[in-house]
Coordinates of C-alpha atoms and ligand atoms in Angstrom, one line a residue:
M7 CA 8.7 20.6 0.0
D8 CA 11.5 18.1 0.0
K9 CA 13.4 16.5 -2.9
M10 CA 15.2 13.2 -2.9
V11 CA 18.6 13.4 -4.5
I12 CA 20.3 10.1 -5.6
E13 CA 23.7 9.4 -7.0
G14 CA 23.1 6.0 -8.5
G15 CA 25.2 3.2 -9.9
F16 CA 26.2 1.4 -6.8
P17 CA 25.1 -2.1 -5.9
L18 CA 23.1 -2.2 -2.6
V19 CA 24.5 -4.7 -0.1
G20 CA 23.5 -5.5 3.4
E21 CA 20.4 -6.2 5.6
V22 CA 17.1 -4.4 5.8
S23 CA 14.2 -4.9 8.2
I24 CA 10.8 -4.6 6.7
S25 CA 8.2 -2.5 8.5
G26 CA 4.6 -3.3 9.3
S27 CA 2.0 -3.2 6.6
K28 CA 0.5 0.2 5.9
N29 CA -2.6 -1.3 4.2
A30 CA -3.2 -3.8 7.1
S31 CA -2.7 -1.1 9.7
L32 CA -5.2 1.3 8.3
P33 CA -8.4 -0.9 8.6
I34 CA -7.1 -2.3 11.9
I35 CA -6.6 1.2 13.4
V36 CA -10.2 2.3 12.4
S37 CA -11.7 -1.0 13.6
S38 CA -10.8 0.2 17.1
I39 CA -13.9 2.3 16.9
M40 CA -16.0 -0.8 17.3
F41 CA -14.5 -2.3 20.4
D42 CA -16.2 -2.1 23.8
N43 CA -13.0 -2.0 25.7
F44 CA -11.9 1.4 24.6
D45 CA -8.2 0.9 25.0
S46 CA -6.8 -0.6 21.8
E47 CA -3.2 -1.6 21.4
I48 CA -1.7 -2.1 17.9
D49 CA 2.0 -3.0 17.4
N50 CA 4.3 -3.0 14.3
V51 CA 2.4 0.0 12.8
P52 CA 4.7 1.8 10.3
D53 CA 5.5 5.4 11.2
L54 CA 4.5 7.1 8.0
E55 CA 2.2 9.8 6.6
D56 CA -0.9 7.7 5.8
I57 CA -0.9 6.5 9.4
K58 CA -0.6 10.1 10.7
T59 CA -3.6 10.9 8.5
I60 CA -5.7 8.1 9.9
K61 CA -4.7 9.0 13.4
K62 CA -5.8 12.6 12.7
L63 CA -9.1 11.3 11.5
L64 CA -9.7 9.2 14.6
I65 CA -8.8 12.3 16.8
S66 CA -11.2 14.4 14.8
L67 CA -13.9 11.8 15.7
G68 CA -13.1 12.2 19.4
A69 CA -10.6 9.4 20.0
E70 CA -7.4 9.9 21.9
I71 CA -4.1 8.5 20.7
K72 CA -1.7 8.0 23.6
K73 CA 2.0 8.8 23.3
T74 CA 4.2 5.8 23.7
D75 CA 8.0 5.4 23.6
D76 CA 7.7 3.1 20.6
A77 CA 7.0 4.9 17.3
N78 CA 5.5 1.7 16.0
K79 CA 3.0 1.0 18.8
L80 CA -0.4 2.7 18.9
I81 CA -2.5 3.0 22.0
I82 CA -5.9 4.3 21.1
N83 CA -8.7 5.3 23.4
T84 CA -12.1 5.5 21.6
S85 CA -14.3 6.3 24.6
G86 CA -14.6 10.0 23.5
I87 CA -15.9 9.4 20.0
D88 CA -18.9 11.8 19.6
N89 CA -18.4 12.9 16.0
Y90 CA -19.2 10.7 12.9
D91 CA -17.9 12.9 10.1
A92 CA -14.8 12.4 8.1
P93 CA -14.0 15.8 6.6
Y94 CA -12.9 16.5 3.0
D95 CA -9.4 17.8 4.1
L96 CA -8.5 14.4 5.5
V97 CA -10.2 12.1 2.9
K98 CA -8.7 14.0 0.0
T99 CA -5.2 13.3 1.2
M100 CA -5.9 9.6 1.7
R101 CA -8.9 7.9 0.1
A102 CA -8.6 4.9 2.6
S103 CA -10.2 7.3 5.0
V104 CA -13.5 5.8 3.6
L105 CA -12.7 2.9 5.9
V106 CA -14.3 4.7 8.8
L107 CA -17.7 4.1 7.1
G108 CA -18.0 0.5 8.2
P109 CA -17.0 0.7 11.8
L110 CA -18.9 4.0 12.5
L111 CA -22.0 2.5 11.0
A112 CA -21.6 -0.8 12.9
K113 CA -21.0 0.9 16.3
Y114 CA -22.9 4.2 16.1
K115 CA -25.3 3.5 13.3
R116 CA -24.3 6.6 11.4
A117 CA -21.4 8.0 9.5
R118 CA -20.7 10.9 7.1
V119 CA -17.7 10.8 5.0
S120 CA -16.4 13.1 2.2
L121 CA -16.5 11.4 -1.2
P122 CA -12.9 10.6 -2.0
G123 CA -13.1 11.8 -5.6
G124 CA -10.5 10.8 -8.2
C125 CA -6.9 10.3 -7.6
A126 CA -3.7 10.1 -9.7
I127 CA -4.2 6.5 -10.5
G128 CA -7.8 6.6 -11.6
A129 CA -11.4 7.4 -10.7
R130 CA -11.6 4.8 -7.8
P131 CA -15.3 5.0 -7.0
I132 CA -16.8 3.6 -3.7
D133 CA -20.1 2.3 -5.3
F134 CA -19.3 -1.3 -4.2
H135 CA -19.0 -0.2 -0.6
L136 CA -22.2 1.8 -0.7
N137 CA -24.3 -0.9 -2.4
A138 CA -23.2 -3.4 0.1
L139 CA -24.0 -1.2 3.0
R140 CA -27.5 -0.7 1.5
L141 CA -27.9 -4.5 1.4
L142 CA -27.0 -4.6 5.1
G143 CA -30.0 -2.3 5.7
A144 CA -28.3 1.2 5.7
T145 CA -29.8 4.2 4.1
V146 CA -27.2 5.9 1.9
K147 CA -27.4 9.5 0.8
V148 CA -24.9 11.4 -1.3
D149 CA -25.1 15.1 -1.1
H150 CA -22.8 18.1 -1.3
G151 CA -19.7 15.9 -1.9
Y152 CA -20.4 13.8 1.2
V153 CA -21.9 10.3 1.6
E154 CA -24.1 9.8 4.7
V155 CA -25.0 6.4 5.9
F156 CA -27.4 5.6 8.8
A157 CA -29.4 2.6 10.0
D158 CA -31.6 1.6 12.9
K159 CA -30.0 -1.7 12.8
L160 CA -27.9 -3.7 10.3
K161 CA -28.9 -7.2 9.2
G162 CA -26.8 -9.9 7.6
A163 CA -27.1 -10.2 3.8
V164 CA -25.4 -11.8 0.8
I165 CA -23.1 -9.4 -0.9
N166 CA -21.6 -10.2 -4.3
F167 CA -18.9 -7.8 -5.4
P168 CA -18.7 -7.3 -9.2
I169 CA -14.9 -7.3 -8.9
P170 CA -12.9 -7.8 -5.7
S171 CA -12.3 -4.6 -3.8
V172 CA -9.8 -4.5 -0.9
T173 CA -11.2 -1.6 1.2
G174 CA -14.7 -2.5 0.0
T175 CA -14.3 -6.0 1.5
E176 CA -12.8 -4.5 4.7
N177 CA -15.6 -2.0 5.1
V178 CA -18.3 -4.6 4.7
I179 CA -16.7 -7.0 7.1
M180 CA -16.5 -4.3 9.7
A181 CA -20.1 -3.2 9.2
A182 CA -21.3 -6.8 9.3
T183 CA -19.3 -7.7 12.4
L184 CA -21.9 -6.2 14.8
A185 CA -24.9 -6.8 12.5
E186 CA -27.8 -9.2 13.3
G187 CA -27.4 -12.6 11.5
T188 CA -24.9 -13.8 8.9
T189 CA -23.4 -11.9 6.0
V190 CA -21.7 -13.7 3.2
I191 CA -19.3 -11.8 0.9
K192 CA -18.8 -13.4 -2.5
N193 CA -16.0 -12.4 -4.8
A194 CA -14.3 -10.9 -1.7
A195 CA -10.7 -9.7 -2.1
R196 CA -8.0 -12.1 -1.0
E197 CA -5.3 -9.8 0.1
P198 CA -3.4 -10.8 3.2
E199 CA -4.1 -7.4 4.8
I200 CA -7.8 -8.4 4.9
D201 CA -7.0 -11.6 6.8
D202 CA -4.8 -9.7 9.2
M203 CA -7.8 -7.4 10.0
I204 CA -10.0 -10.5 10.3
L205 CA -7.6 -12.0 12.8
A206 CA -7.5 -8.8 14.9
L207 CA -11.4 -8.7 14.9
N208 CA -11.7 -12.4 15.7
N209 CA -9.2 -12.2 18.6
G210 CA -11.5 -9.5 20.0
G211 CA -14.6 -11.7 19.8
A212 CA -15.8 -11.4 16.1
N213 CA -16.9 -14.5 14.2
I214 CA -15.5 -14.1 10.7
K215 CA -14.4 -17.0 8.4
R216 CA -12.9 -17.1 5.0
I217 CA -14.9 -20.2 3.9
E218 CA -13.5 -20.3 0.4
P219 CA -10.7 -18.3 -1.0
S220 CA -13.1 -15.6 -2.3
V221 CA -16.0 -16.1 0.1
I222 CA -16.1 -14.7 3.6
S223 CA -18.8 -15.3 6.1
I224 CA -19.5 -13.0 9.1
N225 CA -21.7 -14.1 11.9
G226 CA -22.7 -10.9 13.6
V227 CA -21.8 -10.7 17.3
K228 CA -23.3 -8.3 20.0
K229 CA -20.0 -6.8 21.0
L230 CA -16.2 -6.8 20.5
N231 CA -14.0 -6.9 23.6
R232 CA -10.5 -5.7 23.1
L233 CA -8.3 -4.9 20.2
Y234 CA -4.8 -6.1 20.7
H235 CA -2.8 -6.9 17.6
R236 CA 0.6 -7.0 15.9
V237 CA 0.4 -6.0 12.2
I238 CA 1.8 -8.2 9.4
P239 CA 4.9 -7.1 7.5
D240 CA 4.5 -4.9 4.5
R241 CA 4.7 -7.1 1.4
I242 CA 4.9 -4.1 -1.0
E243 CA 7.8 -2.5 1.0
A244 CA 9.5 -6.0 0.9
G245 CA 8.9 -6.2 -2.9
T246 CA 10.3 -2.7 -3.4
F247 CA 13.6 -3.6 -1.6
M248 CA 13.8 -6.8 -3.6
V249 CA 13.7 -4.8 -6.8
A250 CA 16.3 -2.4 -5.3
S251 CA 18.6 -5.4 -5.0
A252 CA 17.8 -6.6 -8.5
I253 CA 18.1 -3.2 -10.2
T254 CA 21.5 -2.3 -8.6
K255 CA 22.8 -5.9 -9.1
G256 CA 23.2 -5.9 -5.3
D257 CA 22.9 -8.5 -2.6
I258 CA 20.3 -7.7 0.1
I259 CA 19.0 -9.8 3.0
L260 CA 15.4 -8.8 3.9
K261 CA 14.3 -9.5 7.4
N262 CA 10.9 -9.4 9.2
L263 CA 8.8 -10.2 6.2
N264 CA 6.3 -12.9 5.4
V265 CA 7.6 -15.0 2.5
N266 CA 4.1 -16.5 2.0
H267 CA 2.8 -13.2 0.9
L268 CA 5.4 -12.6 -1.8
G269 CA 4.7 -15.5 -4.2
S270 CA 4.0 -13.6 -7.4
I271 CA 6.8 -11.1 -6.7
I272 CA 9.4 -13.8 -6.0
E273 CA 8.2 -15.6 -9.2
K274 CA 8.6 -12.6 -11.5
L275 CA 12.0 -11.5 -10.0
S276 CA 13.3 -15.0 -10.4
E277 CA 12.1 -15.1 -14.0
A278 CA 14.0 -11.8 -14.4
G279 CA 17.2 -13.5 -13.4
A280 CA 17.5 -12.5 -9.7
K281 CA 18.8 -15.2 -7.4
I282 CA 16.4 -15.6 -4.4
I283 CA 17.3 -17.6 -1.4
I284 CA 14.6 -18.2 1.2
N285 CA 16.4 -18.3 4.5
S286 CA 13.2 -18.8 6.6
S287 CA 9.5 -17.8 6.5
S288 CA 10.6 -14.3 7.5
S289 CA 13.9 -13.8 5.7
I290 CA 14.9 -13.7 2.1
R291 CA 18.2 -13.0 0.4
I292 CA 18.1 -11.6 -3.1
K293 CA 21.1 -11.2 -5.4
G294 CA 20.8 -9.3 -8.6
S295 CA 22.1 -10.8 -11.7
K296 CA 24.4 -8.9 -14.2
V297 CA 21.9 -9.6 -16.9
I298 CA 18.2 -8.7 -16.2
K299 CA 15.8 -10.7 -18.4
S300 CA 12.6 -9.1 -19.8
V301 CA 9.5 -10.5 -18.3
D302 CA 5.9 -9.7 -19.1
I303 CA 3.8 -8.6 -16.1
S304 CA 0.1 -8.5 -15.7
T305 CA -1.4 -7.0 -12.6
A306 CA -4.5 -8.5 -10.9
P307 CA -5.9 -8.9 -7.4
Y308 CA -4.0 -11.1 -4.9
P309 CA -2.6 -13.8 -5.2
D310 CA -1.6 -12.5 -8.7
F311 CA 1.0 -9.8 -9.3
P312 CA 0.1 -6.6 -7.3
T313 CA -0.7 -3.4 -9.0
D314 CA 1.2 -1.7 -6.1
M315 CA 4.4 -3.3 -7.5
Q316 CA 3.8 -2.5 -11.1
A317 CA 5.8 0.8 -11.2
Q318 CA 8.8 -0.7 -9.4
M319 CA 8.9 -3.7 -11.7
M320 CA 8.7 -1.4 -14.7
A321 CA 11.7 0.5 -13.4
L322 CA 13.6 -2.8 -13.4
M323 CA 12.4 -3.7 -16.9
T324 CA 13.8 -0.5 -18.3
I325 CA 17.3 -1.9 -17.9
S326 CA 16.4 -5.5 -19.0
C327 CA 17.6 -7.2 -22.1
G328 CA 14.8 -7.2 -24.5
L329 CA 11.1 -6.2 -24.8
C330 CA 8.3 -6.9 -22.4
V331 CA 4.7 -5.9 -22.0
I332 CA 3.4 -4.7 -18.6
T333 CA -0.4 -4.8 -18.4
E334 CA -2.3 -2.9 -15.7
N335 CA -5.6 -4.5 -15.0
V336 CA -6.6 -3.0 -11.7
F337 CA -6.5 0.8 -12.1
E338 CA -7.1 2.6 -15.4
N339 CA -4.6 5.4 -15.1
R340 CA -1.6 3.8 -13.3
F341 CA 1.1 4.8 -15.7
M342 CA 2.0 8.2 -14.5
H343 CA 5.5 7.1 -13.7
V344 CA 6.1 6.3 -17.4
A345 CA 6.8 9.9 -18.5
E346 CA 9.2 10.4 -15.6
L347 CA 11.0 7.1 -16.3
I348 CA 11.4 8.3 -19.9
R349 CA 13.1 11.4 -18.6
L350 CA 15.7 9.1 -17.0
G351 CA 16.3 7.4 -20.4
A352 CA 13.8 4.6 -20.4
N353 CA 12.2 3.4 -23.6
I354 CA 8.5 2.9 -22.9
K355 CA 5.4 3.2 -25.0
I356 CA 1.8 3.1 -23.6
R357 CA -1.1 1.5 -25.5
N358 CA -4.4 1.6 -23.6
N359 CA -3.7 -0.4 -20.4
F360 CA -0.4 -1.9 -21.3
A361 CA 3.1 -0.5 -21.6
I362 CA 5.7 -1.8 -23.9
V363 CA 9.1 -1.6 -22.3
K364 CA 12.2 -1.9 -24.4
G365 CA 15.2 -2.5 -22.1
A366 CA 18.9 -2.7 -22.5
I367 CA 19.5 1.0 -22.1
K368 CA 21.5 2.9 -19.6
L369 CA 19.5 5.2 -17.4
S370 CA 21.0 8.6 -16.7
G371 CA 20.1 10.9 -13.8
A372 CA 17.6 13.7 -14.3
E373 CA 15.1 15.9 -12.4
V374 CA 11.8 14.0 -12.1
M375 CA 8.6 14.4 -10.3
A376 CA 6.7 11.9 -8.2
T377 CA 3.1 11.6 -9.0
D378 CA 1.8 8.9 -6.6
L379 CA 3.1 6.7 -3.9
R380 CA 4.4 3.7 -5.9
A381 CA 5.4 5.9 -8.8
S382 CA 7.8 7.7 -6.4
A383 CA 9.2 4.3 -5.4
S384 CA 9.9 3.4 -9.1
L385 CA 11.7 6.7 -9.6
V386 CA 13.9 6.1 -6.5
L387 CA 14.7 2.6 -7.9
A388 CA 15.5 4.0 -11.3
G389 CA 17.6 6.7 -9.7
L390 CA 19.6 4.0 -7.9
A391 CA 20.3 2.4 -11.2
S392 CA 21.2 5.6 -13.0
S393 CA 25.0 5.4 -13.3
D394 CA 25.4 8.8 -15.0
G395 CA 24.5 11.9 -13.1
L396 CA 22.3 12.7 -10.2
T397 CA 18.6 12.0 -10.0
A398 CA 16.5 14.6 -8.1
I399 CA 12.9 13.5 -7.3
S400 CA 10.5 16.3 -6.3
R401 CA 7.1 15.9 -4.6
I402 CA 8.6 13.2 -2.5
Y403 CA 5.8 13.5 0.0
H404 CA 4.1 10.8 -2.0
L405 CA 6.8 8.4 -0.9
D406 CA 6.5 9.4 2.7
R407 CA 2.8 8.4 2.6
G408 CA 3.8 4.7 2.4
Y409 CA 7.4 4.0 3.1
E410 CA 8.9 4.2 6.6
K411 CA 12.4 5.8 6.7
M412 CA 13.1 4.8 3.1
E413 CA 16.2 6.8 2.5
K414 CA 17.7 5.8 5.8
K415 CA 17.1 2.1 5.0
L416 CA 18.6 2.6 1.5
A417 CA 21.6 4.6 2.8
N418 CA 22.3 1.7 5.3
L419 CA 22.5 -0.5 2.2
G420 CA 25.1 1.8 0.6
A421 CA 22.9 4.1 -1.5
I422 CA 24.0 7.6 -1.9
I423 CA 20.8 9.4 -1.2
S424 CA 19.7 12.5 0.6
R425 CA 16.7 14.6 1.2
V426 CA 17.1 18.3 0.4
K427 CA 14.8 21.3 0.4
E428 CA 13.1 21.9 -2.9
N429 CA 15.2 25.0 -3.7
D430 CA 18.5 23.6 -2.6
I431 CA 20.4 22.8 -5.8
S432 CA 23.7 21.8 -4.2
A433 CA 24.7 18.4 -5.5
L434 CA 25.9 15.5 -3.4
P435 CA 29.6 15.0 -3.0
G436 CA 30.7 13.3 -6.3
E437 CA 32.1 9.8 -6.2
E438 CA 33.2 7.6 -9.0
S439 CA 30.4 5.2 -9.9
N440 CA 31.4 1.6 -9.7
F441 CA 28.3 0.4 -11.5
N442 CA 29.0 -1.8 -14.4
D443 CA 27.4 -0.8 -17.7
I444 CA 24.1 -2.4 -18.2
A445 CA 25.2 -4.1 -21.4
C446 CA 23.4 -7.2 -22.3
S447 CA 25.3 -10.4 -23.0
K448 CA 24.3 -12.3 -26.1
S449 CA 23.5 -15.3 -24.0
A450 CA 20.7 -13.4 -22.2
Ligands
UD1_527 C1 -6.5 -1.1 -2.1 C2 -5.1 -0.7 -1.6 C3 -4.2 -0.1 -2.7 C4 -4.2 -1.2 -3.9 C5 -5.6 -1.6 -4.3 C6 -5.6 -2.8 -5.3 C7 -5.5 0.0 0.7 C8 -5.6 1.1 1.7 N1 -5.3 0.4 -0.6 O1 -7.1 0.1 -2.6 O2 -2.9 0.1 -2.2 O3 -3.6 -0.6 -5.0 O4 -6.3 -2.1 -3.1 O5 -4.8 -3.8 -4.8 O6 -5.6 -1.2 1.1 N2 -13.7 -0.3 -7.5 C9 -14.9 0.2 -8.0 N3 -15.9 0.5 -7.0 C10 -15.7 0.4 -5.7 C11 -14.4 -0.1 -5.2 C12 -13.5 -0.4 -6.2 O7 -15.2 0.3 -9.2 O8 -16.6 0.7 -4.9 C13 -12.7 -0.6 -8.5 C14 -11.4 0.3 -8.4 O9 -11.6 1.4 -9.2 C15 -10.4 -0.6 -8.9 C16 -10.8 -2.0 -8.4 O10 -12.1 -1.9 -8.1 O11 -10.4 -0.6 -10.3 C17 -10.0 -2.5 -7.2 O12 -9.9 -1.4 -6.3 P1 -9.9 -1.7 -4.7 O13 -9.4 -3.1 -4.4 O14 -11.2 -1.2 -4.1 O15 -8.8 -0.7 -4.2 P2 -8.7 0.1 -2.8 O16 -9.3 -0.8 -1.8 O17 -9.1 1.5 -3.0

């Protein structure tokens, strides 16, 4: 197992290109199952572990993934699909594997998928997905840790989600795309990744409309032609690099992003004192300020502040001037990073679903452990801000699930970061830190 070792305390400066969105790629890749023209082509797919997992899953169903010279282009041939089971081994490593339920049911009228079980950030059930598929006419059986769905045919229905679910909305859209009649999803999730999937499906012949911000209507069609799509940029990767600039008091230009998807992140970072210049709809410059202000953060479904950025913002708040409250409203157990940030010197207390962060401290390097994907990003960010000693982050495979070439991108911005084998305790070459103390000015 690899560890990430960081010598922090240096402002990050330069340009970084944002990769394609992981969470948009996953449903779009599995939607290839539904297309009649078996050759699908998807561009701007990030080269990371969750994508490898979904590729393995498609291959296990009988699809072929063709080799291309471009690591970010996928050519998938789904003509050989003859298996409708998503096994435990794959689903347990990535719960988004449940996304095959919708397209397999739509195209082959059956699917069997291992129940994802709990994960580090909470119980995360799939009851909304299953109840909605029942309403579309599917029989749902849960047995031996697997959920099995089958139907003679699917018929449009009105689905009302109790709370918006991202993959739930995607699963139902895919199932309804080839159903008879019209399906209306109320209280649908509004994340841009869903609209990217809708665009990919509509370009292939589907008839899906977001008729109100939280209402989606799907007029079933007989068949889909060809999947040919370029995935949107990853707004969470973009947000993470924006925090990297703010937390190191750096100056980073981010390219190949979609500014329109970053509203709540831009707002909170600006409130925290970062200077954000929007160069164009796909480029942002963010300059960290010497004094980071405390800002309260409350996560909620899009367009509000994303739960997937909560841990990274918390890392930033650990060196802010003052006190703030970070409230996690989406997942019940998404504070696993707190104990590790405390090891780096942070002052955080958890009360139910909120964390009270007292800033204005200096972080110092330590050995820490990544517990989930975004928690690992927060530890990398805190490590970059730790001006005293090295930070070594173990279980870094969590980071590899969702960030493409993260250490390479950070190193290009001037970070001193390297990946070492778990047992390799040799330190990085020491260099004087030029990071100014994180003292708060009285004017803050
Ligand atoms: C997706 C994202 C994940 C992000 C999350 C919230 C992907 C692959 N993953 O996860 O990165 O953190 O949205 O923005 O896109 N819920 C139920 N029953 C269900 C479904 C959901 O109770 O059947 C609850 C969940 O436990 C959670 C809330 O609904 O409290 C929202 O979860 P959901 O939007 O479904 O998250 P995912 O789609 O799993």
